[in-house]
Short mmCIF file of N, CA and C in Angstrom, two decimals:
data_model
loop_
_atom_site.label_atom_id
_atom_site.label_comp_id
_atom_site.label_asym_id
_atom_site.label_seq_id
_atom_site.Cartn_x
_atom_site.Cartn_y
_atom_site.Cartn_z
N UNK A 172 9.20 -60.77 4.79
CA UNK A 172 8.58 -61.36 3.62
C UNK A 172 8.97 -62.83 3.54
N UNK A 173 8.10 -63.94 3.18
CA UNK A 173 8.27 -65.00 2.85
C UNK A 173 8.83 -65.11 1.19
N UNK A 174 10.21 -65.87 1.36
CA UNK A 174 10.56 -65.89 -0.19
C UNK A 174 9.83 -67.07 -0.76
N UNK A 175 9.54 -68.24 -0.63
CA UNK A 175 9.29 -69.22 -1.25
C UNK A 175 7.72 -68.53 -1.48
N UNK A 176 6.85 -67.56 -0.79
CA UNK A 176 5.57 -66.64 -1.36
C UNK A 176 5.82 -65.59 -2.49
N UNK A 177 7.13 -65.12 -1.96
CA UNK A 177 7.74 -64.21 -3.00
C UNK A 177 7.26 -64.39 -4.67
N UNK A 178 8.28 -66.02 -4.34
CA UNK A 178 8.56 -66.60 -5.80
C UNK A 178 7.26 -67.24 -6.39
N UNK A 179 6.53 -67.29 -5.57
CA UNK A 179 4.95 -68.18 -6.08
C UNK A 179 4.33 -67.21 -6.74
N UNK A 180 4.34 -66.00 -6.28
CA UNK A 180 3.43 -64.78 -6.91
C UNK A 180 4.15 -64.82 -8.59
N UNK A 181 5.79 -64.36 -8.05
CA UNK A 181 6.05 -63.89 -9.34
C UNK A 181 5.63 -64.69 -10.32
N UNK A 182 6.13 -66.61 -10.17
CA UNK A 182 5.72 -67.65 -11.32
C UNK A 182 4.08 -67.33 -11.41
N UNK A 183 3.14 -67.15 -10.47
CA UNK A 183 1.94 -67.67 -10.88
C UNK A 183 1.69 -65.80 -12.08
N UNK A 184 2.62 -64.74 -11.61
CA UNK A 184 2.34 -63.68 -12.45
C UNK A 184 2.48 -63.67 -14.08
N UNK A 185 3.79 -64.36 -13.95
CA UNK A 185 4.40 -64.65 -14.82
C UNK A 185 3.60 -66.07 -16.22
N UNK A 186 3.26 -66.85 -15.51
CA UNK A 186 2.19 -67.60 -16.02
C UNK A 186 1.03 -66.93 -16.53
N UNK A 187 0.11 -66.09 -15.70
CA UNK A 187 -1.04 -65.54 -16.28
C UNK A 187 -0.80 -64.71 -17.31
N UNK A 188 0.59 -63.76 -16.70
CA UNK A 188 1.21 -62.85 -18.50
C UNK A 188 0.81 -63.53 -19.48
N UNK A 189 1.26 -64.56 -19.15
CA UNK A 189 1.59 -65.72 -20.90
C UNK A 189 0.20 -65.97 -21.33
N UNK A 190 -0.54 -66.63 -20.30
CA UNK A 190 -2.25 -66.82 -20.87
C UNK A 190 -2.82 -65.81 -21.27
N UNK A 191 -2.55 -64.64 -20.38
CA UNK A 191 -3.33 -63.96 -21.24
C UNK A 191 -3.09 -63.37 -22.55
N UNK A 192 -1.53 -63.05 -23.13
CA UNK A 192 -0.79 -63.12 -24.12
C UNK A 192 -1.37 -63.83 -25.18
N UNK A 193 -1.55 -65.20 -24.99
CA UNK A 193 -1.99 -66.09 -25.75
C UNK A 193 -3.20 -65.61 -26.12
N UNK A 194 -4.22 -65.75 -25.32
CA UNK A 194 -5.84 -64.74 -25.12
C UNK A 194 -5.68 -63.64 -26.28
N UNK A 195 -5.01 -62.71 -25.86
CA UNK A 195 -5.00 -61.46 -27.01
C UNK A 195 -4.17 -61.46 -28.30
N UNK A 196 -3.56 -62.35 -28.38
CA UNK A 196 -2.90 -62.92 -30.05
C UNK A 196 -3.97 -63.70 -30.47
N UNK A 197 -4.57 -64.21 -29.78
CA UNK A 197 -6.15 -65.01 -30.28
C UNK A 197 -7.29 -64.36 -30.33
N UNK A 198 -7.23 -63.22 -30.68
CA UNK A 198 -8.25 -62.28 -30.91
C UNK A 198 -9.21 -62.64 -29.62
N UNK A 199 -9.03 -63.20 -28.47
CA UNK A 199 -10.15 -63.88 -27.32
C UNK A 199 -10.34 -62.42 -26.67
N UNK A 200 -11.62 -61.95 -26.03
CA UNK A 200 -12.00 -60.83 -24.79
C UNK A 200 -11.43 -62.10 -23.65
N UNK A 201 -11.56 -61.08 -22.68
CA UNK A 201 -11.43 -61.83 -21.35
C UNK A 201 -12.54 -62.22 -20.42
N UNK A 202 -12.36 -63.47 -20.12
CA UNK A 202 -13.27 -64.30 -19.71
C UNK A 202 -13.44 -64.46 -18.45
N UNK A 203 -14.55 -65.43 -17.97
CA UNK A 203 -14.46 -65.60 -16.20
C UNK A 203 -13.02 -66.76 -16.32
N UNK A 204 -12.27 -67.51 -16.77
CA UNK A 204 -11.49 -67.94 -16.05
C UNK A 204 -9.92 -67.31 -15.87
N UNK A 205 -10.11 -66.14 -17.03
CA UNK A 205 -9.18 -65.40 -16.60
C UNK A 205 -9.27 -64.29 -15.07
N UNK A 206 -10.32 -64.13 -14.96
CA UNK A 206 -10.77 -63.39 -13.41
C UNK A 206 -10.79 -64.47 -12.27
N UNK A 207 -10.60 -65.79 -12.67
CA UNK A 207 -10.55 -66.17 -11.90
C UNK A 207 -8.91 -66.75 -11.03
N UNK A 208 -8.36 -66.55 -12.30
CA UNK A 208 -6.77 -66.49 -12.48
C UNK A 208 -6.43 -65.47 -11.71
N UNK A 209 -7.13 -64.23 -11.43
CA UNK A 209 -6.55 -62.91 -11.47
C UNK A 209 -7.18 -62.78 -10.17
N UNK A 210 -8.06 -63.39 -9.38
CA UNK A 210 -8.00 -63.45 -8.29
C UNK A 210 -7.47 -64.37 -7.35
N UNK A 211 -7.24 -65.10 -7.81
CA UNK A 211 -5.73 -66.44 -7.02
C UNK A 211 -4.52 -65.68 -7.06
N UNK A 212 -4.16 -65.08 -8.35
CA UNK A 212 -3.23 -64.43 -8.03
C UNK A 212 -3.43 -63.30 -6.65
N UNK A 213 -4.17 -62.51 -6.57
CA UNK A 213 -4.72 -61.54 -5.77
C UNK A 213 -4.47 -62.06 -4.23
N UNK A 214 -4.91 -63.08 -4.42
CA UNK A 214 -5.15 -64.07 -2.57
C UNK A 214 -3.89 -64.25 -2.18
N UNK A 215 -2.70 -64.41 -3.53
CA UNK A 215 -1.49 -64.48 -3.03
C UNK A 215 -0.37 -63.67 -2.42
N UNK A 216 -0.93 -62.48 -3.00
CA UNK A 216 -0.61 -61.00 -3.01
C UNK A 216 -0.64 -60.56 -1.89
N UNK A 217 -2.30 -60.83 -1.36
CA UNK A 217 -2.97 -60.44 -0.14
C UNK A 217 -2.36 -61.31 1.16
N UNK A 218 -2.03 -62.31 0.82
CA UNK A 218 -1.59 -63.54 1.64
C UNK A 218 0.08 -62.64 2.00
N UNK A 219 1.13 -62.36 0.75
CA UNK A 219 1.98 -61.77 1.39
C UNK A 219 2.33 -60.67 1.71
N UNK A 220 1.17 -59.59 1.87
CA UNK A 220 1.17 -58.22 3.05
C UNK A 220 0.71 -58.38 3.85
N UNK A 221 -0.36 -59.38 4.60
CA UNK A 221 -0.57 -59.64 6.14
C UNK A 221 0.73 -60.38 6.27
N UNK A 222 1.47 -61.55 5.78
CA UNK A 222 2.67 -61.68 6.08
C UNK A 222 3.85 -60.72 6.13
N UNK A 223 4.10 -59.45 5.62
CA UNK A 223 4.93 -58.42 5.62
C UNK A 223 4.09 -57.73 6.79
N UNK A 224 3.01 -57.71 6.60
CA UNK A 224 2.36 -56.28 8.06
C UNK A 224 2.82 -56.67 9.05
N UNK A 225 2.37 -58.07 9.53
CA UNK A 225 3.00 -58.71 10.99
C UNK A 225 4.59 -59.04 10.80
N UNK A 226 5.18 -59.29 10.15
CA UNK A 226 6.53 -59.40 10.17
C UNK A 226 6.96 -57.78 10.72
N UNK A 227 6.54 -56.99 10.19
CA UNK A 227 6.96 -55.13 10.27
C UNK A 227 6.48 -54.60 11.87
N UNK A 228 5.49 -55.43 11.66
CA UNK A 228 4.73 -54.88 13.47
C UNK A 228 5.57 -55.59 14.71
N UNK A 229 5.92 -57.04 14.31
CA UNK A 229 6.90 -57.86 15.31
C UNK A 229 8.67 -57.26 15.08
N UNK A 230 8.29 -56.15 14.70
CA UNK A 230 9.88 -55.38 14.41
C UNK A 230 11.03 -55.58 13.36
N UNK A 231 10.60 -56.27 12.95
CA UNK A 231 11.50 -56.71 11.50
C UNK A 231 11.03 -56.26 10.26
N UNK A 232 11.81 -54.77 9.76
CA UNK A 232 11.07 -53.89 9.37
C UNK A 232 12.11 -53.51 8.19
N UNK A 233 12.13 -53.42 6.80
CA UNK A 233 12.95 -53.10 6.41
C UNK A 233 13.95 -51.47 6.52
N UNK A 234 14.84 -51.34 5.65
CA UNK A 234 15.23 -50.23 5.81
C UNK A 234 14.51 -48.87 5.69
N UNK A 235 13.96 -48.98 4.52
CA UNK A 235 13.09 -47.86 3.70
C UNK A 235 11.92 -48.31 4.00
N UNK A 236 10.84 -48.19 5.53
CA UNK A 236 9.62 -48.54 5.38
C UNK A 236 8.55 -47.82 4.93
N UNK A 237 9.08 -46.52 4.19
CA UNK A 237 7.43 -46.17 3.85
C UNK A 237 7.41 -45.91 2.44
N UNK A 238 8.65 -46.43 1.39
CA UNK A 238 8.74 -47.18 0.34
C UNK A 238 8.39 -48.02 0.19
N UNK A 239 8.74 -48.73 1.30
CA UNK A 239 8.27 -50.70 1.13
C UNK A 239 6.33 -50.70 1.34
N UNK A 240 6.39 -49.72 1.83
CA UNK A 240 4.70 -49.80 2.37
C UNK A 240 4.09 -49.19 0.66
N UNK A 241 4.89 -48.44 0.18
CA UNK A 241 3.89 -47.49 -0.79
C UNK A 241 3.79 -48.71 -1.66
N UNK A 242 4.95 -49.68 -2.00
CA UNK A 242 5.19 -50.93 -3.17
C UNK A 242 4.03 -51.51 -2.66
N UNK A 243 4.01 -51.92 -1.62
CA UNK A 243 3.02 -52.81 -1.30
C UNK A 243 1.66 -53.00 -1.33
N UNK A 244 1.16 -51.48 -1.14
CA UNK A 244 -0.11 -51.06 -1.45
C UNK A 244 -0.36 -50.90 -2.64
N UNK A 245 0.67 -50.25 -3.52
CA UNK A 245 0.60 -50.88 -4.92
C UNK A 245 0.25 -51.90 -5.45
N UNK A 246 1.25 -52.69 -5.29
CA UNK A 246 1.01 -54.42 -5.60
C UNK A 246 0.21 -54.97 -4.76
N UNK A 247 -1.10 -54.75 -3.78
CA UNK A 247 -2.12 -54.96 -3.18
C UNK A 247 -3.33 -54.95 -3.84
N UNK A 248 -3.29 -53.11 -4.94
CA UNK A 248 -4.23 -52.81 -5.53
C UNK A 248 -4.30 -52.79 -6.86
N UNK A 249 -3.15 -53.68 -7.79
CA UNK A 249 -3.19 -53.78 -8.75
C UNK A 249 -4.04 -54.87 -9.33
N UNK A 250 -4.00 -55.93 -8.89
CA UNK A 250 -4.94 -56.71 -9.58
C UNK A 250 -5.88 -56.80 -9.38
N UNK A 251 -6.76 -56.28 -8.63
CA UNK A 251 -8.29 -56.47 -8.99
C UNK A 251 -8.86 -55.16 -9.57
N UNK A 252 -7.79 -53.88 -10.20
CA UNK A 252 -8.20 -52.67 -10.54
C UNK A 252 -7.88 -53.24 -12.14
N UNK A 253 -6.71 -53.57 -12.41
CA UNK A 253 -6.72 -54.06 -13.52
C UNK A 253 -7.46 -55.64 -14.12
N UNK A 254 -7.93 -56.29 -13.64
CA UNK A 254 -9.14 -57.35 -13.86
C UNK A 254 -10.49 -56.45 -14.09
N UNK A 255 -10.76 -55.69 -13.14
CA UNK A 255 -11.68 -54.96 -14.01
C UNK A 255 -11.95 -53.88 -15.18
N UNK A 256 -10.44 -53.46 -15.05
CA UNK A 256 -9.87 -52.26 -16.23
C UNK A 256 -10.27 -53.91 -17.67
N UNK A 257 -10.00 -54.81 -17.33
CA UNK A 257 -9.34 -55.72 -18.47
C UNK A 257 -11.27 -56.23 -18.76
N UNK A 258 -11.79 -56.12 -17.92
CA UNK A 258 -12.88 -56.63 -17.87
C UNK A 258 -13.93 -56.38 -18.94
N UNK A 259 -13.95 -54.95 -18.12
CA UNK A 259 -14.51 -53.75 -18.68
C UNK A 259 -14.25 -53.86 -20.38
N UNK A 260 -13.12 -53.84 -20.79
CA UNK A 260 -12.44 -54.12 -22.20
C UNK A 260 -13.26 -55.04 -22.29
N UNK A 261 -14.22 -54.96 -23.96
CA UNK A 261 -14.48 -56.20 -24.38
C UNK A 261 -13.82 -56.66 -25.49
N UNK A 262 -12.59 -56.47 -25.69
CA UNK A 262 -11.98 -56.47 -27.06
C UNK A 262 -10.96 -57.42 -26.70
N UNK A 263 -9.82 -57.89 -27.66
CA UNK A 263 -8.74 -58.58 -27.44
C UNK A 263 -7.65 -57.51 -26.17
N UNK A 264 -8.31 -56.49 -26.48
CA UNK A 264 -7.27 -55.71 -25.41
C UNK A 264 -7.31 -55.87 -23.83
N UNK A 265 -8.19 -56.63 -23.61
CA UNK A 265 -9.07 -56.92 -22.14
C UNK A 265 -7.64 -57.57 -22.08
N UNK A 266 -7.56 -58.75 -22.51
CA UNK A 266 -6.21 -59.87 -21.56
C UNK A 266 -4.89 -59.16 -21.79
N UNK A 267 -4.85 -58.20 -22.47
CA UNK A 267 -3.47 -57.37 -22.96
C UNK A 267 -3.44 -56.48 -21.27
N UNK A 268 -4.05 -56.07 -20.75
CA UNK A 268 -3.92 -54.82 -19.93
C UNK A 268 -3.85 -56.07 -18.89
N UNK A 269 -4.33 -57.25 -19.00
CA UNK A 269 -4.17 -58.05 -17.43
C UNK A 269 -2.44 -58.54 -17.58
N UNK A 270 -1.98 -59.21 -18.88
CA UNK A 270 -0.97 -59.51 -19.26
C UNK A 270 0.51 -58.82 -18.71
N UNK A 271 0.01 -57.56 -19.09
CA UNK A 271 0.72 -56.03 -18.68
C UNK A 271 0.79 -55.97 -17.30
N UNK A 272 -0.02 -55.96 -16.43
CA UNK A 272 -0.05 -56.02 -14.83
C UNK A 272 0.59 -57.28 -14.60
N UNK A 273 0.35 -58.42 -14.88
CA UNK A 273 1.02 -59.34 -14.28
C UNK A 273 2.90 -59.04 -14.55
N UNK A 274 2.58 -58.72 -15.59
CA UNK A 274 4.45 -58.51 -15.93
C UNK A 274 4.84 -57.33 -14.96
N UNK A 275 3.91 -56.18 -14.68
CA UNK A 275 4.27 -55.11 -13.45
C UNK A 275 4.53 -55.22 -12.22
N UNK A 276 3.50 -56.48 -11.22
CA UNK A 276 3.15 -57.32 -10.86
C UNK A 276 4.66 -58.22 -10.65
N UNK A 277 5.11 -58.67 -11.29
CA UNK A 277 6.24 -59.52 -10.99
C UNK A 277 7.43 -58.57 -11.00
N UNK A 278 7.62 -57.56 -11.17
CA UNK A 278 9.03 -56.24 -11.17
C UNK A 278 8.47 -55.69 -9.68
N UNK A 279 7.82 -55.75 -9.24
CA UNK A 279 6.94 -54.91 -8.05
C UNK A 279 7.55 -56.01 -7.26
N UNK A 280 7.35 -57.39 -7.17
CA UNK A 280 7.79 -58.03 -6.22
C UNK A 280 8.75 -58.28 -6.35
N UNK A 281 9.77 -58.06 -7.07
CA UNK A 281 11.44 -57.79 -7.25
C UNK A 281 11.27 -56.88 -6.54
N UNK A 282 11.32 -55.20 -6.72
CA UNK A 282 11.44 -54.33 -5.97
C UNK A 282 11.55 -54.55 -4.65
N UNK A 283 10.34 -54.76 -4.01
CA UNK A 283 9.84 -55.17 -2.37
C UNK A 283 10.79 -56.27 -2.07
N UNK A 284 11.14 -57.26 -2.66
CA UNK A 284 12.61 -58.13 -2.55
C UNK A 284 13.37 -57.31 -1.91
N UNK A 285 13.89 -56.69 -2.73
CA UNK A 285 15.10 -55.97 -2.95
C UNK A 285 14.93 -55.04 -1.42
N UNK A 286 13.65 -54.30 -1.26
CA UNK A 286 13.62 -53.26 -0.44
C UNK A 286 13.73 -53.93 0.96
N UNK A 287 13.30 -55.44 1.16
CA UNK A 287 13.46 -55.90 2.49
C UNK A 287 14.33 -56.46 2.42
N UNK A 288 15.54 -57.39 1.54
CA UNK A 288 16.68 -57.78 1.84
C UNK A 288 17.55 -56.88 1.00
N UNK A 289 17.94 -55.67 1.37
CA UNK A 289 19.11 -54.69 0.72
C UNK A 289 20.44 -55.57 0.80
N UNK A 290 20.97 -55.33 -0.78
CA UNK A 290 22.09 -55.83 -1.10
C UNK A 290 23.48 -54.86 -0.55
N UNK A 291 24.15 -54.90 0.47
CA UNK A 291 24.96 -53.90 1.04
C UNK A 291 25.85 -54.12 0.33
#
């Protein structure tokens, strides 16, 4: 895993939490520039499991790999299931459920941290 990708996901996760936070204390539905938020985030996501796949295939593989694989496919398929879960919502609750993933979203890439550099 690339950490300085690591840490980009979590801030840019961590950022969209907040917008969209803001969004649903503002009585706002969710909009195209929040989907569009929510797919940058996505590209980044996507950007670091072809970087984990080939890191794992060139043998540098963590301990627990079919944990690290299940996190990953997780945090692969969370944001564009929840952009449209949020979508779908036309209420203030739309940016609440994206808000929610991004905060899941950033504990997920702690985890996968954690699962490829184990703290002995």
């Amino acid at each position: 895993m690339v950490d300085w990708l690591t840490m980009t996901i979590q801030m840019a996760s961590l950022a969209m939490a907040g917008w969209c936070l803001v969004s649903t204390f503002r009585d706002q539905p969710m909009l195209v520039p929040h989907l569009i938020g929510m797919g940058v985030l996505w590209l980044l996501v996507i950007g670091q499991a072809v970087v984990s796949a080939v890191a794992m295939v060139g043998g540098d593989r963590p301990a627990e790999t079919v944990m690290f694989v299940s996190y990953l496919a997780t945090v692969v398929l969370l944001p564009p299931a929840c952009a449209v879960w949020g979508f779908m919502e036309r209420s203030k609750w739309g940016p609440a459920v994206i808000a929610f993933a991004c905060l899941v979203l950033a504990v997920l890439m702690v985890r996968l941290e954690q699962l490829w550099n184990p703290v002995v």
